XYZ file of C-alpha atoms in Angstrom:
576
model
C 17.766 13.539 -0.136
C 16.145 14.319 -3.463
C 17.623 13.953 -6.914
C 18.783 17.226 -8.341
C 17.294 16.403 -11.735
C 13.823 14.863 -11.048
C 13.508 15.629 -7.276
C 12.621 12.025 -6.462
C 14.021 10.571 -3.179
C 17.447 8.920 -3.592
C 18.766 5.826 -1.940
C 22.100 6.509 -0.217
C 23.223 3.028 -1.093
C 22.700 3.557 -4.846
C 25.158 5.845 -6.806
C 22.417 7.156 -9.164
C 18.748 8.031 -9.150
C 16.587 4.915 -9.744
C 13.913 7.168 -11.337
C 15.740 9.131 -13.946
C 19.300 7.626 -13.880
C 21.074 10.757 -12.864
C 24.298 10.277 -10.918
C 23.924 11.242 -7.243
C 26.083 14.291 -6.396
C 29.228 13.210 -4.584
C 28.746 9.578 -5.501
C 32.029 7.619 -6.427
C 30.732 5.047 -8.871
C 33.627 2.584 -8.521
C 32.722 2.216 -4.811
C 29.445 0.470 -5.687
C 28.470 -2.714 -7.377
C 28.144 -1.986 -11.059
C 24.710 -1.982 -12.874
C 24.071 -4.804 -15.267
C 22.688 -5.443 -18.700
C 20.784 -8.740 -18.771
C 19.511 -10.658 -21.742
C 18.788 -14.234 -22.780
C 20.182 -16.316 -25.612
C 20.485 -19.986 -26.506
C 22.909 -20.586 -23.627
C 20.470 -19.096 -21.079
C 20.396 -15.854 -19.196
C 23.408 -13.623 -19.715
C 24.614 -10.934 -17.273
C 27.165 -8.232 -18.080
C 28.265 -5.788 -15.435
C 28.888 -2.311 -16.797
C 32.232 -1.647 -15.048
C 33.756 0.478 -17.800
C 32.906 4.077 -18.493
C 31.864 2.908 -22.032
C 30.453 -0.451 -22.930
C 30.055 -1.210 -26.587
C 27.331 -3.497 -28.007
C 27.069 -5.108 -31.486
C 27.431 -8.188 -33.586
C 31.199 -7.834 -34.133
C 33.397 -9.875 -31.853
C 35.377 -6.731 -30.827
C 32.467 -5.371 -28.821
C 32.143 -5.727 -25.127
C 28.775 -7.233 -25.468
C 28.352 -9.418 -28.556
C 24.862 -10.160 -29.742
C 24.903 -12.682 -32.601
C 21.716 -11.804 -34.305
C 20.968 -10.531 -37.789
C 18.936 -7.601 -36.533
C 21.976 -6.265 -34.689
C 24.487 -4.080 -36.490
C 28.251 -4.779 -36.159
C 28.693 -1.853 -33.955
C 25.129 -1.011 -32.853
C 25.148 0.936 -29.653
C 27.123 1.753 -26.444
C 26.297 2.411 -22.835
C 28.093 5.504 -21.523
C 28.659 6.447 -17.944
C 29.266 10.193 -17.204
C 28.530 12.842 -14.544
C 24.893 12.654 -15.471
C 24.517 8.913 -15.013
C 24.085 6.248 -17.559
C 22.740 6.651 -21.047
C 22.482 4.612 -24.223
C 23.789 5.815 -27.488
C 22.773 4.380 -30.905
C 25.773 4.241 -33.319
C 23.622 4.912 -36.427
C 22.491 1.290 -36.550
C 20.313 -0.075 -39.328
C 17.408 -1.300 -37.143
C 17.779 1.325 -34.366
C 17.727 1.090 -30.628
C 14.535 1.095 -28.406
C 14.167 2.130 -24.779
C 10.628 1.665 -23.518
C 8.457 2.847 -26.428
C 10.986 5.203 -28.070
C 13.027 3.981 -31.075
C 15.889 6.107 -32.180
C 18.845 6.206 -34.671
C 22.008 8.036 -34.035
C 20.618 9.524 -30.818
C 20.812 8.858 -27.143
C 18.518 8.397 -24.137
C 19.056 8.062 -20.402
C 18.898 4.737 -18.668
C 16.849 4.663 -15.453
C 16.892 1.616 -13.251
C 14.865 -1.364 -14.731
C 14.932 0.127 -18.230
C 13.686 -2.242 -20.924
C 15.516 -1.841 -24.186
C 15.899 -3.566 -27.530
C 19.074 -3.783 -29.593
C 17.630 -4.631 -32.881
C 15.242 -7.455 -32.023
C 17.153 -8.494 -28.910
C 15.462 -7.497 -25.658
C 17.623 -6.440 -22.775
C 17.211 -4.924 -19.267
C 19.404 -2.485 -17.447
C 19.232 -2.900 -13.624
C 21.216 -2.560 -10.438
C 22.204 -6.057 -9.225
C 19.526 -6.800 -6.579
C 21.334 -9.768 -5.095
C 24.427 -7.712 -4.313
C 25.024 -6.216 -0.859
C 25.476 -2.519 -1.799
C 26.495 -0.235 0.992
C 26.273 -3.249 3.407
C 22.536 -3.348 3.022
C 20.354 -6.117 1.633
C 18.568 -5.049 -1.467
C 15.106 -5.786 -2.838
C 14.882 -8.558 -5.276
C 14.551 -7.397 -8.863
C 12.062 -8.165 -11.561
C 14.105 -11.246 -12.575
C 12.920 -12.874 -9.360
C 9.332 -11.921 -9.903
C 6.958 -14.531 -11.518
C 4.886 -13.168 -14.264
C 2.442 -15.569 -16.046
C 0.410 -14.615 -19.041
C -3.301 -15.483 -18.750
C -4.127 -18.534 -21.007
C -7.287 -18.646 -23.125
C -9.115 -21.160 -20.953
C -8.818 -22.237 -17.397
C -10.624 -25.056 -15.708
C -10.928 -25.056 -11.972
C -10.813 -28.286 -10.104
C -13.924 -29.364 -8.370
C -14.217 -30.100 -4.661
C -16.766 -32.023 -2.627
C -15.860 -30.512 0.726
C -13.663 -27.738 2.194
C -10.688 -30.031 3.005
C -10.848 -31.930 -0.274
C -10.685 -28.714 -2.478
C -7.637 -28.317 -4.652
C -7.051 -24.642 -4.975
C -4.876 -23.502 -7.775
C -3.188 -20.174 -8.627
C -4.700 -18.259 -11.480
C -2.491 -16.897 -14.045
C -1.641 -13.164 -14.282
C 0.276 -12.410 -11.006
C 3.530 -11.011 -9.884
C 5.289 -11.778 -6.507
C 8.115 -9.496 -5.363
C 10.106 -9.413 -2.328
C 10.146 -5.792 -0.865
C 13.183 -4.104 0.853
C 13.712 -4.634 4.496
C 16.720 -3.300 6.327
C 16.716 -5.976 8.953
C 16.462 -8.886 6.409
C 12.936 -9.888 7.422
C 11.143 -11.616 4.587
C 8.096 -9.703 3.273
C 6.438 -9.911 -0.072
C 3.891 -8.101 -2.189
C 1.559 -10.130 -4.440
C 0.046 -8.171 -7.329
C -2.734 -9.194 -9.561
C -1.599 -8.090 -12.903
C -5.084 -8.303 -14.380
C -6.832 -6.020 -11.953
C -3.870 -4.109 -10.417
C -4.701 -5.096 -6.912
C -2.080 -5.652 -4.242
C -1.648 -7.882 -1.322
C 1.086 -7.837 1.301
C 2.268 -11.204 2.486
C 4.520 -12.664 5.118
C 6.675 -15.762 4.924
C 3.883 -18.213 5.841
C 1.499 -16.639 3.273
C 4.084 -17.137 0.560
C 4.604 -20.665 1.580
C 0.901 -21.350 1.154
C 0.871 -19.526 -2.159
C 3.611 -21.741 -3.554
C 1.573 -24.817 -2.572
C -1.477 -23.843 -4.581
C -0.674 -25.971 -7.646
C -4.049 -27.632 -8.210
C -2.769 -30.888 -6.871
C -2.646 -30.235 -3.090
C -5.882 -30.370 -1.244
C -6.582 -28.079 1.658
C -5.935 -31.106 3.948
C -2.451 -31.309 2.232
C -1.896 -27.722 2.971
C -2.862 -28.170 6.567
C -0.361 -30.962 7.102
C 2.368 -29.359 5.092
C 1.917 -26.068 7.172
C 2.017 -28.092 10.375
C 5.123 -29.931 9.327
C 6.834 -26.716 8.513
C 5.634 -24.423 11.323
C 4.552 -26.820 14.044
C 0.892 -25.892 14.300
C -2.506 -26.911 12.709
C -3.643 -23.523 11.591
C -6.790 -24.262 9.738
C -8.403 -20.890 10.441
C -5.409 -19.070 9.045
C -5.235 -21.186 5.964
C -8.903 -20.697 5.289
C -8.569 -16.923 5.893
C -5.582 -16.755 3.533
C -7.259 -18.712 0.808
C -10.382 -16.649 1.071
C -8.188 -13.516 0.703
C -6.572 -14.895 -2.402
C -9.911 -15.717 -3.854
C -11.340 -12.310 -3.064
C -8.487 -10.817 -5.245
C -9.226 -13.392 -7.953
C -5.894 -15.012 -7.567
C -7.105 -18.552 -6.755
C -9.595 -20.941 -8.151
C -10.995 -24.293 -7.027
C -12.038 -23.574 -3.354
C -15.078 -25.255 -2.049
C -18.146 -23.327 -2.919
C -16.292 -21.164 -5.492
C -18.007 -21.102 -8.730
C -16.980 -20.030 -12.126
C -17.750 -16.540 -12.986
C -21.168 -16.268 -14.695
C -23.543 -13.483 -15.252
C -26.225 -13.717 -12.449
C -29.897 -12.758 -12.985
C -30.811 -9.057 -12.949
C -32.526 -9.191 -9.563
C -29.457 -10.901 -8.022
C -27.029 -8.421 -9.587
C -29.130 -5.562 -8.219
C -28.973 -7.165 -4.792
C -25.327 -7.629 -5.049
C -24.898 -3.929 -6.063
C -26.931 -2.726 -3.019
C -24.886 -4.956 -0.684
C -21.606 -3.692 -2.095
C -22.814 -0.116 -1.765
C -23.817 -0.701 1.892
C -20.555 -2.372 2.782
C -18.318 0.201 1.050
C -19.962 3.456 0.169
C -17.175 4.903 -1.921
C -16.760 7.382 -4.817
C -13.355 7.071 -6.339
C -11.657 8.798 -9.304
C -8.896 7.188 -11.385
C -6.187 8.954 -13.430
C -5.036 11.164 -10.567
C -1.448 10.186 -10.891
C -0.751 12.549 -13.696
C -2.386 15.437 -11.759
C -0.271 14.852 -8.638
C 2.811 14.294 -10.834
C 2.485 17.743 -12.299
C 1.900 19.156 -8.924
C 4.945 17.522 -7.467
C 7.215 18.543 -10.409
C 6.023 22.145 -10.297
C 6.130 22.924 -6.534
C 5.426 19.936 -4.376
C 8.970 18.556 -4.326
C 10.017 21.694 -2.307
C 8.167 20.322 0.706
C 10.484 17.262 0.842
C 13.696 19.263 0.727
C 15.631 19.803 3.900
C 14.366 23.372 4.081
C 10.817 22.196 3.556
C 11.048 19.545 6.296
C 12.595 22.075 8.798
C 9.846 24.586 7.882
C 7.185 21.838 8.475
C 8.445 21.134 11.971
C 8.780 24.766 12.812
C 5.119 25.250 11.923
C 4.121 22.224 14.144
C 6.261 23.019 17.100
C 5.734 26.717 16.926
C 2.040 26.173 16.626
C 1.873 24.310 19.871
C 3.369 27.260 21.624
C 1.011 29.644 19.783
C -1.886 27.574 20.704
C -0.985 27.972 24.393
C -0.727 31.686 23.973
C -3.957 31.943 22.042
C -5.802 29.934 24.787
C -5.137 32.710 27.289
C -7.452 35.092 25.428
C -9.597 32.899 23.160
C -12.650 30.802 24.134
C -13.633 27.522 22.531
C -16.703 27.570 20.283
C -16.632 31.339 20.312
C -15.896 33.086 17.015
C -16.264 36.667 18.459
C -19.488 37.564 16.717
C -18.443 36.401 13.227
C -21.903 34.890 12.642
C -23.020 32.763 9.823
C -20.025 33.683 7.620
C -17.674 32.650 10.306
C -19.299 29.205 10.298
C -19.040 29.069 6.515
C -15.282 29.967 6.717
C -14.680 27.244 9.309
C -16.474 24.629 7.176
C -14.411 25.720 4.091
C -11.253 25.674 6.160
C -11.883 22.083 7.233
C -12.504 21.152 3.609
C -9.174 22.800 2.477
C -7.401 20.965 5.245
C -8.812 17.760 4.235
C -7.654 18.277 0.637
C -4.219 19.260 1.739
C -4.084 16.181 4.010
C -4.776 13.714 1.188
C -2.653 15.766 -1.300
C 0.291 15.376 1.111
C -0.037 11.575 0.988
C -0.207 11.720 -2.865
C 2.797 14.039 -3.059
C 4.779 11.842 -0.757
C 4.087 8.889 -2.993
C 5.380 10.856 -5.983
C 8.458 11.870 -4.079
C 9.462 8.148 -4.054
C 8.657 7.790 -7.788
C 5.526 5.622 -7.177
C 1.995 5.766 -8.586
C -1.196 7.190 -7.076
C -3.745 4.885 -8.605
C -6.975 6.706 -7.433
C -8.611 8.848 -4.795
C -11.936 9.927 -3.646
C -14.421 9.842 -0.715
C -15.984 7.041 1.311
C -18.377 6.672 4.243
C -17.353 4.901 7.439
C -20.338 4.472 9.742
C -22.059 7.304 7.977
C -19.116 9.651 8.373
C -17.342 11.006 5.260
C -13.649 10.297 4.749
C -11.306 11.305 1.875
C -8.583 8.922 0.674
C -5.895 8.444 -1.881
C -4.730 4.956 -2.819
C -1.169 4.593 -1.830
C -0.955 0.830 -2.284
C 1.919 1.094 -4.826
C 4.090 2.033 -1.820
C 3.975 -1.570 -0.860
C 6.883 -1.994 -3.393
C 8.864 0.580 -1.490
C 10.925 0.465 1.622
C 9.462 0.313 5.198
C 10.760 3.925 5.950
C 9.207 5.267 2.728
C 5.817 3.805 3.652
C 6.076 5.410 7.186
C 6.850 8.801 5.573
C 3.929 8.596 3.169
C 1.577 7.487 6.060
C 2.718 10.386 8.364
C 2.794 13.057 5.671
C -1.006 13.605 5.900
C -1.310 14.193 9.684
C 1.884 16.200 9.758
C 0.489 18.500 7.057
C -2.721 18.881 8.949
C -0.704 19.786 12.178
C 1.288 22.242 10.197
C -1.814 24.041 9.011
C -3.150 24.040 12.574
C 0.207 25.559 13.784
C -0.140 28.425 11.262
C -3.763 29.076 12.292
C -2.750 28.969 15.932
C -0.178 31.689 15.186
C -2.926 33.805 13.608
C -5.163 33.239 16.629
C -2.321 34.259 18.986
C -1.009 37.348 17.432
C -3.528 38.771 14.893
C -5.436 41.617 16.649
C -8.647 41.298 14.608
C -10.963 39.487 17.052
C -13.206 37.787 14.529
C -10.258 36.563 12.375
C -8.411 35.305 15.437
C -11.486 33.670 16.822
C -12.124 31.836 13.605
C -8.441 30.769 13.399
C -8.497 29.488 16.929
C -11.501 27.250 16.233
C -9.982 25.849 13.074
C -6.678 25.172 14.802
C -8.305 23.434 17.707
C -10.392 21.184 15.327
C -7.414 20.348 13.179
C -5.261 19.439 16.189
C -8.036 17.079 17.259
C -8.125 15.707 13.778
C -4.317 15.148 13.853
C -4.569 13.253 17.200
C -7.484 11.226 15.883
C -5.487 10.200 12.686
C -2.390 9.271 14.749
C -4.505 7.098 17.107
C -2.938 3.705 16.691
C -6.155 1.942 17.846
C -8.031 2.791 14.731
C -7.136 1.624 11.171
C -5.971 5.095 10.211
C -2.539 6.689 9.619
C -1.171 6.208 13.060
C -1.963 2.576 12.990
C -0.408 1.991 9.599
C 2.723 3.868 10.663
C 2.968 1.813 13.863
C 2.391 -1.532 11.992
C 5.231 -0.692 9.579
C 7.570 0.612 12.341
C 7.006 -2.792 14.256
C 7.216 -4.792 11.068
C 3.828 -6.351 11.870
C 1.606 -5.749 8.845
C -1.297 -7.564 10.568
C -0.734 -6.034 13.997
C -4.336 -5.352 14.746
C -5.621 -8.706 13.606
C -2.777 -10.705 15.365
C -2.969 -8.734 18.517
C -6.793 -9.031 18.844
C -6.510 -12.760 18.107
C -3.886 -13.285 20.745
C -5.826 -11.259 23.379
C -9.092 -13.255 22.605
C -7.579 -16.692 22.269
C -3.753 -16.959 22.458
C -3.015 -15.519 25.914
C -5.737 -17.568 27.533
C -4.401 -20.725 26.045
C -0.913 -19.865 27.276
C -2.282 -19.283 30.782
C -4.153 -22.551 30.830
C -1.085 -24.394 29.604
C 1.130 -22.760 32.253
C 3.210 -20.859 29.711
C 4.494 -17.503 30.867
C 3.948 -14.839 28.058
C 7.057 -12.984 26.958
C 7.457 -9.197 26.522
C 6.270 -9.397 22.942
C 3.189 -11.481 23.891
C 2.308 -9.080 26.820
C 2.591 -6.103 24.330
C 0.443 -7.950 21.783
C -2.208 -8.719 24.419
C -2.178 -5.108 25.735
C -2.520 -3.698 22.182
C -5.185 -6.282 21.432
C -7.160 -5.262 24.508
C -6.926 -1.630 23.733
C -7.939 -2.272 20.108
C -11.034 -4.358 21.115
C -12.076 -1.873 23.646
C -11.289 1.156 21.384
C -13.310 -0.261 18.628
C -16.204 -0.946 20.884
C -16.048 2.621 22.150
C -15.873 3.986 18.611
C -18.947 1.900 17.595
C -20.672 3.220 20.757
C -19.799 6.828 20.082
C -20.939 6.412 16.491
C -24.241 4.979 17.695
C -24.808 7.778 20.238
C -23.819 10.495 17.708
C -26.164 9.200 15.050
C -28.898 8.679 17.642
C -28.700 12.288 18.509
C -28.542 13.420 14.953
C -31.456 11.320 13.863
C -33.386 11.917 17.048
C -33.450 15.674 16.604
C -34.791 15.278 13.040
C -37.534 12.719 13.502
C -38.804 13.317 17.091
C -40.567 16.596 16.031
C -42.311 15.068 13.027
C -43.085 11.407 13.934
C -45.327 10.068 16.699
C -43.889 8.302 19.734
C -42.838 4.702 18.901
C -42.478 5.291 15.194
C -39.583 7.772 15.795
C -37.716 5.044 17.753
C -38.223 2.618 14.971
C -36.965 4.991 12.401
C -33.929 5.788 14.591
C -33.168 2.159 14.983
C -33.477 1.365 11.299
C -31.475 4.458 10.315
C -28.540 3.543 12.647
C -28.758 0.012 11.526
C -28.335 1.061 7.931
C -25.476 3.379 8.794
C -23.656 0.716 10.712
C -24.519 -2.026 8.354
C -21.006 -3.032 7.522
C -20.329 -3.764 11.177
C -23.428 -5.981 11.679
C -22.874 -7.676 8.438
C -19.190 -8.605 8.987
C -19.905 -9.796 12.468
C -22.760 -11.958 11.203
C -20.570 -13.343 8.365
C -17.672 -14.075 10.624
C -19.925 -15.891 13.113
C -21.731 -18.004 10.464
C -18.498 -18.737 8.639
C -16.846 -20.003 11.872
C -19.795 -22.219 12.648
C -19.810 -23.672 9.029
C -16.061 -24.225 9.046
C -16.193 -26.054 12.367
C -19.036 -28.277 11.354
C -17.356 -29.030 7.975
C -13.983 -29.804 9.559
C -15.733 -32.165 12.132
C -17.603 -33.963 9.314
C -14.444 -34.338 7.280
C -12.463 -35.744 10.213
C -15.304 -38.148 11.113
C -15.536 -39.345 7.518
């Protein structure tokens, strides 16, 4: 259901739109927990539920909310609840009222959820109570439960003489929020407020995060983790700490040095390595573009009519594809020639743009931000992407919708092309449409493949509430299940499922690498065999494939060397 004012998705357990503050049609406000105004004074944090249709604010004792400050007028402002939601009216105060960056006198402004406002010089916040059970569902924790620390001028990292004696410490400038979960499972999102990077955490990661005070050593973390969870999980702790350090959230790890400008040659080498590992071209500032697209026409795709139309295109396209298959031949464009190939290539490009735009519009339908988008290379193959990481602050269902919006849009386009191929009499037009539809259906199936880290995998991980499904399943298949078998423990249904997925993920990744190797061998082989003498052509092919698949070889090498070093260091520490 979309808000009738701003067209952003509504929560059925909220009486008003969290994006613009408009009251949801048919909502009875008195049946919900009241929104609150929160502020702080000498007595501590104050909370006032807005249970009345009109709540007055001022310095005079006859107000509903009394703010004893010289910057506040006697009757300064009032919060009004009407059919359009909540809004704040300034009562011609001397110092004015501010919402966000707008200051006004004798005027009014709507109050969306989490609005920051100033009555005179007193800061307040308007919010739905996150700790209340509204509509019998557990709500996400609000900003008051987030931890925001300003960055100090200087920070000194503790030194370490070994991996287990390091005293890692949280850097300042971070926010930790618990995200919504309908089953009450504990999940968090950690954000670096300095860089804007996000990290999804589970309960054990958060436990480790809170231990990083600069006093506890890694050995202390190991024993604290074992005392709480009953296992000595040094590899997991090391992996988690490295992840925190990679996002510039932790200092003081063994071997971690203070940021300093390296020599020019080293910087050049680092730039080349970064390019080889992640060949990416991204563009920032796309949020305003997709925001305008969503407000102008994109919201219509997320209405009930739009969703029904989408599924009609998908299901009808499957039937049309079967009809077209009776008189169309694969890889035959009925004599369209070069221009037919050009049209097919352009069609794939348009479908790619629509696919990524669907992800972005779905993000905007939940009132979230699209931080960037662009193109990247994976094993030498181009992929487009939009950054939807802001959805980590959304609900599980909203993340699934955003993830599946891309493949479903591609399937809908394929369905319309299949209808053209089935019932348009022009042979060249129908032939081109059939080839495009077939290719886009394959693309949809590939994106929905849960064995690759693409849309299907992300949706499955969210549906199962296992954000590290691939890593945990692969680890259990390679280590855990064999330990259980040796110890005589019978794996349960979940363990069997994890092992099965881990097996298929490992095999699927191997097949994908093999197919990529064979595809690029054929591509490069056809180019160099005609121009290079025997022996040299093989060397060029091997070097070319090695360069294209460099991220795979490099990560395998780093993982192997890191494992060997950690084992040696742990053995040396224990022996000492």
